[in-house]
Coordinates of C-alpha atoms in Angstrom, one line a residue:
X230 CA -121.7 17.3 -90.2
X231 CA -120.7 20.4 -92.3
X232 CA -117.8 19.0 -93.8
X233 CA -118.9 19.0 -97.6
X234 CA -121.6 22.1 -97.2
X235 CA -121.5 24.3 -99.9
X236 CA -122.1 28.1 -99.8
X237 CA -125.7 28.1 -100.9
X238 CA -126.3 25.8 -97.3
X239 CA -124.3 28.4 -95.7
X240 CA -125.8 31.1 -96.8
X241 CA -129.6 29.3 -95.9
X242 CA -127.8 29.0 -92.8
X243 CA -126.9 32.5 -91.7
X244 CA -130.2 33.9 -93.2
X245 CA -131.9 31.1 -90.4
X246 CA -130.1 33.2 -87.8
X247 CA -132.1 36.8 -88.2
X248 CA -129.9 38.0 -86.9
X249 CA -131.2 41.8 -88.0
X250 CA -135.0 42.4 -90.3
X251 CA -134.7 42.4 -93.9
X252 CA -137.4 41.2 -96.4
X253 CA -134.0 41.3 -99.1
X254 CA -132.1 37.5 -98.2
X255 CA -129.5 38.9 -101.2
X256 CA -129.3 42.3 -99.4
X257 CA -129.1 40.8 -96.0
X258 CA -126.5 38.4 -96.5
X259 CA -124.3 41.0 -98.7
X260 CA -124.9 43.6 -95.5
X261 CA -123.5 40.8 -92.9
X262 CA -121.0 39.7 -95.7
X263 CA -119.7 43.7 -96.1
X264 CA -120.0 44.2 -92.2
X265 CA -117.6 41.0 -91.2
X266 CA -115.0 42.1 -94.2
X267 CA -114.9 45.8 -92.6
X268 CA -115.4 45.5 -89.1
X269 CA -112.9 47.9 -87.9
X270 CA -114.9 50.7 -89.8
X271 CA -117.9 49.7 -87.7
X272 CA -116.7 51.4 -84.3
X273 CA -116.7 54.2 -82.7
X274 CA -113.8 54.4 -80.4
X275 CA -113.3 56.6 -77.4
X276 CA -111.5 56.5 -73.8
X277 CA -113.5 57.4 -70.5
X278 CA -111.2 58.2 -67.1
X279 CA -111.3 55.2 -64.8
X280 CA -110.8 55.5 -61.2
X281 CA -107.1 54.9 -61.1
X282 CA -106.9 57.5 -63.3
X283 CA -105.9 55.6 -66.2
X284 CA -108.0 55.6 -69.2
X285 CA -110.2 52.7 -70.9
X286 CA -110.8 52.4 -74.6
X287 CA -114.5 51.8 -75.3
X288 CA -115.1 50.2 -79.1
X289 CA -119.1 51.3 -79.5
X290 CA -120.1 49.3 -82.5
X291 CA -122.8 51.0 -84.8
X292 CA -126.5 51.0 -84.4
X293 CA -126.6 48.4 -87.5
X294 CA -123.4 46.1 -85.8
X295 CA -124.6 46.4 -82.0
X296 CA -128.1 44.7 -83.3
X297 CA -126.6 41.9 -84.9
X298 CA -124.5 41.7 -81.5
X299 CA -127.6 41.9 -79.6
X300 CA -129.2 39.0 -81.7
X301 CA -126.0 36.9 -81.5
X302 CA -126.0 37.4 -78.3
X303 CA -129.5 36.1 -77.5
X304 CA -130.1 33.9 -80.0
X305 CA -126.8 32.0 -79.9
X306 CA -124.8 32.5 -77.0
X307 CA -127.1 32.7 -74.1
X308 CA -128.2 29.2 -75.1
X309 CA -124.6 28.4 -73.9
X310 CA -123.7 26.9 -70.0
X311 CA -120.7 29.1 -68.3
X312 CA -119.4 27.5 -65.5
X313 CA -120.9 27.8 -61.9
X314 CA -117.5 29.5 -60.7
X315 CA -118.1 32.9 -63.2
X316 CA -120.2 35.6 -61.0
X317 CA -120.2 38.3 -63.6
X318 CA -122.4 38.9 -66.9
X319 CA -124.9 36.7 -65.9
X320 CA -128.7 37.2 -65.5
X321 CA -129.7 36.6 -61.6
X322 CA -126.0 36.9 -60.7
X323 CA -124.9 39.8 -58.4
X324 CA -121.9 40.8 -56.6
X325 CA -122.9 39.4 -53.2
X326 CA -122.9 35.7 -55.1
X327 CA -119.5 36.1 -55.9
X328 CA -118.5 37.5 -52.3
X329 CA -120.6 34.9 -50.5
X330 CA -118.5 31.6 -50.9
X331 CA -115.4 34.1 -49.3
X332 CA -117.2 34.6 -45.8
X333 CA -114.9 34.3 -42.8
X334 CA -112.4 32.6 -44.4
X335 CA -108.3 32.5 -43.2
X336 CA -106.8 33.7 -46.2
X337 CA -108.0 35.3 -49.3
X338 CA -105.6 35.4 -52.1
X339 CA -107.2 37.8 -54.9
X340 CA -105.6 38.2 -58.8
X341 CA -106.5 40.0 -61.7
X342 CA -106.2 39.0 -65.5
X343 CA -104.2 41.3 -67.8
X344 CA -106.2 43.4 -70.6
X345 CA -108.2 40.9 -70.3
X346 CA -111.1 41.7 -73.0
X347 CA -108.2 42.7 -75.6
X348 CA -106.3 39.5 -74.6
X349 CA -109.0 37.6 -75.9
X350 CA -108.3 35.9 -79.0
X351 CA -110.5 36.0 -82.4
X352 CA -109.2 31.2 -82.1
X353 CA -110.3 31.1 -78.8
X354 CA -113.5 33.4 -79.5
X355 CA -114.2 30.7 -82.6
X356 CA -113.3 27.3 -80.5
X357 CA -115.6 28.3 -77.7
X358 CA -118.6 29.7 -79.2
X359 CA -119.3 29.2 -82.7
X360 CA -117.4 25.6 -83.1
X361 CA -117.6 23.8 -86.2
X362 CA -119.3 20.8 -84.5
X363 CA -122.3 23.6 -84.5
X364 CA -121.6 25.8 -87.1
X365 CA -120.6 25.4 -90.9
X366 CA -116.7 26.8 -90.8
X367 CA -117.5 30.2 -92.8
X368 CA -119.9 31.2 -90.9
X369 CA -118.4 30.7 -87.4
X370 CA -115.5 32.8 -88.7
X371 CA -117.6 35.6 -89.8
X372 CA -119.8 34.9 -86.5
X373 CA -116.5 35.8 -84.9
X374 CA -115.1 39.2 -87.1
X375 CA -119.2 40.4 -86.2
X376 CA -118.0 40.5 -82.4
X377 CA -114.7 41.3 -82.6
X378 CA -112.3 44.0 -83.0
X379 CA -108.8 43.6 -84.4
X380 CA -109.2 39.9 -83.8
X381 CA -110.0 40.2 -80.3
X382 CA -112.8 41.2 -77.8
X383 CA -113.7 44.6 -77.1
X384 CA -115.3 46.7 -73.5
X385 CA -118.5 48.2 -75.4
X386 CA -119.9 45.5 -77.5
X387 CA -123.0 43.7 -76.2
X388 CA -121.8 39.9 -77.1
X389 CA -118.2 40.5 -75.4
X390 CA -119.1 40.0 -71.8
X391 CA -120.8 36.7 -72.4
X392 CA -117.9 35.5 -74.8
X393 CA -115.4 35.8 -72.2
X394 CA -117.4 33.4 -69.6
X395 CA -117.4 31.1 -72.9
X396 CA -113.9 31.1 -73.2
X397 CA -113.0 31.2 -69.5
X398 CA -115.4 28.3 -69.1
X399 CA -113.2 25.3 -69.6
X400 CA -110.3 27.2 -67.4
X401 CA -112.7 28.0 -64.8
X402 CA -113.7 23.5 -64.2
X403 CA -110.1 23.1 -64.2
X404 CA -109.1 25.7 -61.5
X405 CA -112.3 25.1 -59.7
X406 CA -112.4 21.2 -59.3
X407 CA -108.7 21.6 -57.9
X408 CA -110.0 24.0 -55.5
X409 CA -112.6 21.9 -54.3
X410 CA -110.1 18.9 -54.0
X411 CA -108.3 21.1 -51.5
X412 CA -111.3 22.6 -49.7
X413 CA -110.3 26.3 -51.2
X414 CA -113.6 28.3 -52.8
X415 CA -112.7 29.8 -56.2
X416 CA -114.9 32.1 -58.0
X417 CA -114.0 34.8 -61.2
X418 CA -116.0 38.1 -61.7
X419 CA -114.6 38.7 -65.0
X420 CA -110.8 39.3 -64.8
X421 CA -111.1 39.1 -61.0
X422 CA -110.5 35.9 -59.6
X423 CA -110.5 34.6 -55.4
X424 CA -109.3 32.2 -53.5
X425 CA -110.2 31.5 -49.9
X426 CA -109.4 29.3 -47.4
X427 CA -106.6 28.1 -45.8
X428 CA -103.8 27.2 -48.5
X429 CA -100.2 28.2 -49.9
X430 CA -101.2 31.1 -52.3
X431 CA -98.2 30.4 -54.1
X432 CA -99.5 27.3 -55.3
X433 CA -102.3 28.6 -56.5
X434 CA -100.1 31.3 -58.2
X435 CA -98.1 29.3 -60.3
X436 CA -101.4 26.9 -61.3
X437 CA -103.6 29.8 -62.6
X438 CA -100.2 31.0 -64.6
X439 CA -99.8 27.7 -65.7
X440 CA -103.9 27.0 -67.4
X441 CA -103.7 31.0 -68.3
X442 CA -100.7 31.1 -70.1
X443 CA -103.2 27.9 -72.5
X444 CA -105.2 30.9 -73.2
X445 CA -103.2 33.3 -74.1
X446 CA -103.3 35.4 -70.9
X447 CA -101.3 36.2 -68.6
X448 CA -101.6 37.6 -64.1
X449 CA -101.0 40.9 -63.6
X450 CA -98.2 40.9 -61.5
X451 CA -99.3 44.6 -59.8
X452 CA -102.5 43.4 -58.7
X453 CA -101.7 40.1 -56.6
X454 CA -103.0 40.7 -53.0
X455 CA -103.3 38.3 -50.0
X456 CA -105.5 39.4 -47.0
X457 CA -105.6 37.5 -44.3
X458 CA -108.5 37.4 -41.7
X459 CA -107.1 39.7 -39.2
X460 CA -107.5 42.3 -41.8
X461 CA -110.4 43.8 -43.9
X462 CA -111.4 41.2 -46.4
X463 CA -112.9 43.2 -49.6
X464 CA -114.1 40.5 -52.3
X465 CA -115.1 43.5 -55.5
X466 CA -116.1 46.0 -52.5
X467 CA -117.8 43.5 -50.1
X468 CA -116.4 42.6 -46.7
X469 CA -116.5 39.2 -45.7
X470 CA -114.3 38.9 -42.8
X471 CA -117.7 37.6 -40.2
X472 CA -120.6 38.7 -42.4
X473 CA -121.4 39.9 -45.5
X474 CA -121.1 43.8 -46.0
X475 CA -120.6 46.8 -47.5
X476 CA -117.4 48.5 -46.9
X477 CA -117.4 51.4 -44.4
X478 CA -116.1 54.1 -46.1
X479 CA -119.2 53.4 -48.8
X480 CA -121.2 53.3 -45.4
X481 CA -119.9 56.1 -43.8
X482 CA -120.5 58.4 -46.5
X483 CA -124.1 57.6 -47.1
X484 CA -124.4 58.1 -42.9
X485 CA -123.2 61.5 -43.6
X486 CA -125.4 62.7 -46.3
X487 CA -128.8 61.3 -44.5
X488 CA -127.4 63.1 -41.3
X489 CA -127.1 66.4 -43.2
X490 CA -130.2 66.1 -44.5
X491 CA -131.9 65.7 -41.3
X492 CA -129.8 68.5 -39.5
X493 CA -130.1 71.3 -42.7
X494 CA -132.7 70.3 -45.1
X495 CA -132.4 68.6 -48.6
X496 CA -132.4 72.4 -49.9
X497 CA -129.9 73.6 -47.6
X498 CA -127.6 70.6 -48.2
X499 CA -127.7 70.8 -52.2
X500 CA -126.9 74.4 -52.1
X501 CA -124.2 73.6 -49.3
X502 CA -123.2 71.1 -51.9
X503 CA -124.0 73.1 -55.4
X504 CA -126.0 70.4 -56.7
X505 CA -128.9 71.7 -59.2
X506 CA -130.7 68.4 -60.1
X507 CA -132.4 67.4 -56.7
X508 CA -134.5 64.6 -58.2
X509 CA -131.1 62.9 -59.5
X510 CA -129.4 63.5 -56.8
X511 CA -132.1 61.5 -54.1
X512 CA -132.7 58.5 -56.9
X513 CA -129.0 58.7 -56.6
X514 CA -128.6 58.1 -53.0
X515 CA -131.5 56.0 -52.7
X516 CA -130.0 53.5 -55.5
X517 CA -127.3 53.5 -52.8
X518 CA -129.0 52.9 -49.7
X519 CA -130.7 49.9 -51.9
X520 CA -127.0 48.4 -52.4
X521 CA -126.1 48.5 -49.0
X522 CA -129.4 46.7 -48.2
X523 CA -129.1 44.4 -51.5
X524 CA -125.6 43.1 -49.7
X525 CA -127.1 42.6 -46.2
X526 CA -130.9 43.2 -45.9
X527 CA -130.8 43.1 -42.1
X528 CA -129.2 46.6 -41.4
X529 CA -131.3 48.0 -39.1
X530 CA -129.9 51.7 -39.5
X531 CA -129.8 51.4 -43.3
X532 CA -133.1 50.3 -43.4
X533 CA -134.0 53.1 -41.9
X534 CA -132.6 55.4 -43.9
X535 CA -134.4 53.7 -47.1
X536 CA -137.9 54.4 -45.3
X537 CA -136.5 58.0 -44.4
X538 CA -135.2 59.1 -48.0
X539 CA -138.5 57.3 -49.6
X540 CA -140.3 59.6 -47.8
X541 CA -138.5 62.7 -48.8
X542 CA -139.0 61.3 -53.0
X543 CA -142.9 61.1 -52.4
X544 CA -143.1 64.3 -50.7
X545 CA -140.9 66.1 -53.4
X546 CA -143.4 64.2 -55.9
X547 CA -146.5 65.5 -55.2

């Protein structure tokens, strides 16, 4: 279809994306032109502690780039399928949806993608979302420089999470119809993937090497766990060994701060704890007691504690 377009249709054809306001079609399309050519200027990058203790580089793309992103984003690729097996970066996706297909199951084998956003690739970015069956062949390359970063994806830009479903999307059918062949649920919450069921995790190993390696990406080999049923099964902080739940230690920490409460007083417990903002701190634990409820809505206790710490907010309100 765009085989003989010229750059007058391509240019018609970018300026039909809006992808930011202008009333200037010359000075819009010399703005995106200038923006794809110097991407790299168009970040600010920073690192933020994770809790390992190792540190992640955040690319924050500026005001201008993170609208276009925006725009890309939901103009373009939300009007793209991802495959049933991805459980992250989805509207009306949680964490339980991607924990639920685990429940008391024999084995879980759990694995984790390598630098998986900066493993992306700016070819596999262009074959999976702006394609030139859809797209004239400039502007899916320039498409792809607006969202990424060194030729790759980035954590901090708006269109990167959806990308990755994009291009995991084709690797996700393949590992997932085998899994159903063999009776073994499969889902990926971004670089996490899980495997339950009752099954060889080796050979499951060696075929998500195997389609990865297509890709570009590779396991890492420090993060390959198998839990079997005897023990606690955490699918991205959920239990699923006989019912769906937040893990105790998350429990058991919430149980303690709604028992201080109730034995010392919210006032006596911040000061106890040196915490100055009290509103932030109950929206805090409140947000928490929500989760826990979110995951399994029949905890009696918890349930109780919502009703007890909603009470406290309105009172502090008034």
């Amino acid at each position: 279809m765009w085989k003989y377009i010229g750059v007058k249709e391509c240019n018609e054809f970018l300026l039909s994306l809006q992808l930011f306001k202008s009333k200037n079609p010359k000075k819009y399309l010399k703005t995106l032109y200038s923006l794809s050519n110097n991407i790299e200027n168009n970040y600010h990058i920073y690192k933020i502690k994770k809790r390992n203790g190792h540190l992640r580089t955040i690319y924050e793309p500026t005001t201008l780039l993170k609208t276009i992103q925006k725009n890309i984003l939901e103009n373009i690729l939300n009007n793209k399928q991802i495959s049933k097996y991805a459980k992250a970066y989805k509207e009306g996706i949680s964490l339980k949806d991607n924990a639920l297909p685990h429940l008391n199951k024999k084995i879980i084998l759990k694995l984790d993608i390598k630098n998986f956003f900066e493993s992306i690739s700016f070819l596999n970015i262009y074959k999976s979302c702006f394609p030139l069956e859809y797209f004239p062949k400039s502007v899916g390359i320039l498409l792809t420089n607006l969202c990424t970063y060194e030729d790759h994806l980035t954590q901090g830009s708006p269109t990167s999470a959806y990308i990755s479903n994009l291009v995991m999307k084709n690797f996700d059918e393949k590992i997932g119809s085998y899994c159903e062949k063999e009776n073994i649920s499969y889902t990926r919450y971004s670089d996490d993937m899980t495997f339950s069921g009752d099954f060889k995790p080796s050979d499951i190993i060696k075929l998500v090497k195997k389609h990865l390696s297509k890709l570009g990406l590779t396991l890492n080999s420090n993060k390959i766990h198998v839990v079997k049923y005897y023990n606690s099964q955490n699918v991205t902080g959920i239990i699923v060994n006989k019912k769906i739940q937040v893990s105790k230690n998350y429990r058991k920490k919430i149980r303690q701060e709604v028992y201080y409460i109730k034995k010392y007083g919210l006032l006596s417990h911040l000061k106890r704890l040196n915490i100055q903002n009290k509103e932030k701190y109950l929206s805090s634990l409140y947000g928490k007691i929500l989760y826990v409820l979110q995951i399994n809505n029949q905890d009696k206790e918890f349930t109780n504690y919502k009703i007890f710490i909603k009470n406290i907010i309105y009172k502090e309100g008034k």
